[in-house]
Amino acid sequence: MPVAGSRLIRRLYDWVLSWADTPYGLHALTMLAIAESSVFPIPADPLLVALCLGAPHRALRFAGIATVASVIGGILGYWIGAAVWLTVSDFFFSYVPGITPDAFVSTQGFYRQWDFWAIFIAGLTPVPYKVFTISAGVFSINFPTFVLASVLSRGARFFLVGGLIYKFGESIRLFIDRHFDWLTWLFGILVVLGFLVIELIV
């Protein structure tokens, strides 16, 4: 990663941490977690970390709020996918090469077969969760299964972060500060791997 890009990310990271000292941090976390699960490209994790580091004794509460908000956003993404597909499906089948009713049914069958694990992995890992929430609506996977997988995966992800900071607090902050550049590289690699997983599935 170029030095300028690393410095920019560092400034954004420090800015996100500053939300923990404002009265709007919790509201921002809620809105970001909802939006990130359906339409917004920036994940809620940095803000969750910032708030937890600012108030470690409230870390589990922040994790719970992030989980609920993220699942609500996932449900919103599900219904966006379902509604949009009803509107544009005829266009895709008629004018987009490779997207045929047979191909759609085949992909839908695969998605429904692995519905729980597809959503669970997307919700737990850097694989873009919003891609799978919208796809779940497009392919009409079982809604209770979708919600269950979302609750378990998003809860595991956010409570892991909140629990670590609740237990270790300041030492976690020092670790992030000391190894920030390496962690940035690692996160970037995981995001790229997440998109490769999507490409292989699709």
GROMACS .gro file of C-alpha atoms in nm:
model
  202
    1MET     CA    1   0.000   0.000   0.000
    2PRO     CA    2   0.148   0.344  -0.094
    3VAL     CA    3   0.258   0.563   0.196
    4ALA     CA    4   0.005   0.834   0.108
    5GLY     CA    5  -0.277   0.578   0.106
    6SER     CA    6  -0.163   0.437   0.439
    7ARG     CA    7  -0.153   0.785   0.592
    8LEU     CA    8  -0.501   0.860   0.462
    9ILE     CA    9  -0.636   0.540   0.614
   10ARG     CA   10  -0.460   0.625   0.939
   11ARG     CA   11  -0.626   0.968   0.948
   12LEU     CA   12  -0.964   0.809   0.879
   13TYR     CA   13  -0.897   0.554   1.153
   14ASP     CA   14  -0.812   0.831   1.402
   15TRP     CA   15  -1.122   1.025   1.295
   16VAL     CA   16  -1.342   0.718   1.349
   17LEU     CA   17  -1.192   0.673   1.696
   18SER     CA   18  -1.294   1.029   1.781
   19TRP     CA   19  -1.664   0.931   1.762
   20ALA     CA   20  -1.624   0.747   2.092
   21ASP     CA   21  -1.587   1.087   2.262
   22THR     CA   22  -1.900   1.241   2.112
   23PRO     CA   23  -2.268   1.203   2.207
   24TYR     CA   24  -2.345   1.087   1.851
   25GLY     CA   25  -2.123   0.781   1.839
   26LEU     CA   26  -2.391   0.528   1.929
   27HIS     CA   27  -2.637   0.674   1.678
   28ALA     CA   28  -2.368   0.670   1.411
   29LEU     CA   29  -2.289   0.306   1.488
   30THR     CA   30  -2.656   0.212   1.456
   31MET     CA   31  -2.704   0.389   1.123
   32LEU     CA   32  -2.375   0.263   0.981
   33ALA     CA   33  -2.448  -0.098   1.078
   34ILE     CA   34  -2.790  -0.078   0.910
   35ALA     CA   35  -2.659   0.086   0.594
   36GLU     CA   36  -2.350  -0.135   0.563
   37SER     CA   37  -2.562  -0.450   0.558
   38SER     CA   38  -2.764  -0.338   0.259
   39VAL     CA   39  -2.618  -0.051   0.055
   40PHE     CA   40  -2.324   0.132   0.217
   41PRO     CA   41  -1.966   0.024   0.130
   42ILE     CA   42  -1.792   0.103   0.461
   43PRO     CA   43  -1.818  -0.166   0.734
   44ALA     CA   44  -1.933  -0.088   1.085
   45ASP     CA   45  -1.635  -0.258   1.250
   46PRO     CA   46  -1.400   0.045   1.270
   47LEU     CA   47  -1.664   0.255   1.445
   48LEU     CA   48  -1.752  -0.033   1.677
   49VAL     CA   49  -1.385  -0.067   1.769
   50ALA     CA   50  -1.360   0.308   1.823
   51LEU     CA   51  -1.658   0.318   2.057
   52CYS     CA   52  -1.546   0.010   2.248
   53LEU     CA   53  -1.195   0.148   2.292
   54GLY     CA   54  -1.339   0.475   2.417
   55ALA     CA   55  -1.559   0.300   2.673
   56PRO     CA   56  -1.448  -0.064   2.724
   57HIS     CA   57  -1.701  -0.120   3.003
   58ARG     CA   58  -1.979  -0.064   2.745
   59ALA     CA   59  -1.821  -0.278   2.474
   60LEU     CA   60  -2.074  -0.563   2.499
   61ARG     CA   61  -2.361  -0.316   2.477
   62PHE     CA   62  -2.211  -0.163   2.164
   63ALA     CA   63  -2.169  -0.511   2.016
   64GLY     CA   64  -2.533  -0.593   2.085
   65ILE     CA   65  -2.654  -0.273   1.922
   66ALA     CA   66  -2.431  -0.332   1.620
   67THR     CA   67  -2.566  -0.686   1.588
   68VAL     CA   68  -2.933  -0.583   1.600
   69ALA     CA   69  -2.879  -0.291   1.362
   70SER     CA   70  -2.680  -0.505   1.118
   71VAL     CA   71  -2.949  -0.774   1.108
   72ILE     CA   72  -3.214  -0.506   1.047
   73GLY     CA   73  -2.997  -0.377   0.762
   74GLY     CA   74  -2.961  -0.729   0.628
   75ILE     CA   75  -3.338  -0.772   0.627
   76LEU     CA   76  -3.365  -0.441   0.442
   77GLY     CA   77  -3.112  -0.571   0.188
   78TYR     CA   78  -3.315  -0.892   0.150
   79TRP     CA   79  -3.630  -0.701   0.064
   80ILE     CA   80  -3.440  -0.462  -0.165
   81GLY     CA   81  -3.312  -0.763  -0.357
   82ALA     CA   82  -3.658  -0.919  -0.379
   83ALA     CA   83  -3.829  -0.595  -0.489
   84VAL     CA   84  -3.564  -0.487  -0.739
   85TRP     CA   85  -3.545  -0.830  -0.901
   86LEU     CA   86  -3.919  -0.834  -0.962
   87THR     CA   87  -3.878  -0.503  -1.144
   88VAL     CA   88  -3.568  -0.577  -1.354
   89SER     CA   89  -3.576  -0.955  -1.409
   90ASP     CA   90  -3.737  -0.934  -1.754
   91PHE     CA   91  -3.474  -0.685  -1.866
   92PHE     CA   92  -3.188  -0.905  -1.744
   93PHE     CA   93  -3.328  -1.217  -1.909
   94SER     CA   94  -3.382  -1.032  -2.238
   95TYR     CA   95  -3.073  -0.817  -2.273
   96VAL     CA   96  -2.790  -0.933  -2.043
   97PRO     CA   97  -2.579  -1.215  -2.194
   98GLY     CA   98  -2.544  -1.524  -1.981
   99ILE     CA   99  -2.839  -1.447  -1.755
  100THR     CA  100  -3.112  -1.684  -1.865
  101PRO     CA  101  -3.407  -1.831  -1.675
  102ASP     CA  102  -3.228  -2.169  -1.668
  103ALA     CA  103  -2.907  -2.015  -1.534
  104PHE     CA  104  -3.105  -1.824  -1.274
  105VAL     CA  105  -3.286  -2.137  -1.155
  106SER     CA  106  -2.956  -2.326  -1.138
  107THR     CA  107  -2.791  -2.055  -0.928
  108GLN     CA  108  -3.102  -2.024  -0.714
  109GLY     CA  109  -3.093  -2.398  -0.644
  110PHE     CA  110  -2.728  -2.380  -0.539
  111TYR     CA  111  -2.797  -2.077  -0.321
  112ARG     CA  112  -3.094  -2.240  -0.151
  113GLN     CA  113  -2.896  -2.560  -0.089
  114TRP     CA  114  -2.623  -2.366   0.094
  115ASP     CA  115  -2.838  -2.075   0.215
  116PHE     CA  116  -2.747  -2.087   0.584
  117TRP     CA  117  -2.373  -2.128   0.528
  118ALA     CA  118  -2.356  -1.866   0.254
  119ILE     CA  119  -2.512  -1.604   0.480
  120PHE     CA  120  -2.324  -1.719   0.788
  121ILE     CA  121  -1.982  -1.700   0.620
  122ALA     CA  122  -2.062  -1.362   0.464
  123GLY     CA  123  -2.180  -1.224   0.797
  124LEU     CA  124  -1.878  -1.349   0.990
  125THR     CA  125  -1.592  -1.279   0.750
  126PRO     CA  126  -1.476  -0.984   0.533
  127VAL     CA  127  -1.683  -1.125   0.245
  128PRO     CA  128  -1.919  -0.832   0.163
  129TYR     CA  129  -2.232  -0.915   0.362
  130LYS     CA  130  -2.450  -0.677   0.162
  131VAL     CA  131  -2.390  -0.876  -0.158
  132PHE     CA  132  -2.539  -1.183   0.008
  133THR     CA  133  -2.829  -1.004   0.177
  134ILE     CA  134  -2.946  -0.862  -0.156
  135SER     CA  135  -2.880  -1.192  -0.334
  136ALA     CA  136  -3.083  -1.373  -0.069
  137GLY     CA  137  -3.381  -1.160  -0.164
  138VAL     CA  138  -3.321  -1.203  -0.535
  139PHE     CA  139  -3.313  -1.583  -0.502
  140SER     CA  140  -3.593  -1.594  -0.243
  141ILE     CA  141  -3.407  -1.810   0.007
  142ASN     CA  142  -3.588  -1.915   0.323
  143PHE     CA  143  -3.640  -1.598   0.525
  144PRO     CA  144  -3.621  -1.749   0.878
  145THR     CA  145  -3.299  -1.926   0.777
  146PHE     CA  146  -3.162  -1.597   0.649
  147VAL     CA  147  -3.244  -1.418   0.974
  148LEU     CA  148  -3.102  -1.698   1.192
  149ALA     CA  149  -2.775  -1.710   0.996
  150SER     CA  150  -2.750  -1.331   1.011
  151VAL     CA  151  -2.809  -1.313   1.387
  152LEU     CA  152  -2.554  -1.585   1.462
  153SER     CA  153  -2.283  -1.462   1.226
  154ARG     CA  154  -2.313  -1.089   1.292
  155GLY     CA  155  -2.346  -1.154   1.664
  156ALA     CA  156  -2.033  -1.372   1.664
  157ARG     CA  157  -1.838  -1.111   1.469
  158PHE     CA  158  -1.935  -0.807   1.675
  159PHE     CA  159  -1.933  -0.977   2.015
  160LEU     CA  160  -1.586  -1.116   1.941
  161VAL     CA  161  -1.464  -0.760   1.889
  162GLY     CA  162  -1.658  -0.623   2.185
  163GLY     CA  163  -1.562  -0.911   2.412
  164LEU     CA  164  -1.190  -0.878   2.341
  165ILE     CA  165  -1.194  -0.506   2.409
  166TYR     CA  166  -1.412  -0.553   2.718
  167LYS     CA  167  -1.157  -0.797   2.857
  168PHE     CA  168  -0.828  -0.647   2.742
  169GLY     CA  169  -0.917  -0.280   2.686
  170GLU     CA  170  -0.609  -0.062   2.663
  171SER     CA  171  -0.376  -0.343   2.556
  172ILE     CA  172  -0.591  -0.399   2.245
  173ARG     CA  173  -0.564  -0.030   2.157
  174LEU     CA  174  -0.187  -0.040   2.196
  175PHE     CA  175  -0.168  -0.351   1.977
  176ILE     CA  176  -0.371  -0.179   1.701
  177ASP     CA  177  -0.154   0.132   1.721
  178ARG     CA  178   0.168  -0.068   1.711
  179HIS     CA  179   0.069  -0.294   1.421
  180PHE     CA  180  -0.170  -0.067   1.233
  181ASP     CA  181   0.004  -0.089   0.893
  182TRP     CA  182   0.021  -0.469   0.903
  183LEU     CA  183  -0.341  -0.492   1.011
  184THR     CA  184  -0.440  -0.267   0.721
  185TRP     CA  185  -0.260  -0.497   0.478
  186LEU     CA  186  -0.422  -0.804   0.632
  187PHE     CA  187  -0.771  -0.656   0.614
  188GLY     CA  188  -0.718  -0.558   0.251
  189ILE     CA  189  -0.606  -0.910   0.163
  190LEU     CA  190  -0.909  -1.059   0.337
  191VAL     CA  191  -1.144  -0.827   0.147
  192VAL     CA  192  -0.986  -0.930  -0.184
  193LEU     CA  193  -1.021  -1.297  -0.088
  194GLY     CA  194  -1.384  -1.229  -0.003
  195PHE     CA  195  -1.454  -1.096  -0.352
  196LEU     CA  196  -1.274  -1.398  -0.501
  197VAL     CA  197  -1.505  -1.626  -0.303
  198ILE     CA  198  -1.805  -1.441  -0.445
  199GLU     CA  199  -1.662  -1.477  -0.796
  200LEU     CA  200  -1.616  -1.852  -0.751
  201ILE     CA  201  -1.968  -1.894  -0.614
  202VAL     CA  202  -2.132  -1.689  -0.886
   0.00000   0.00000   0.00000
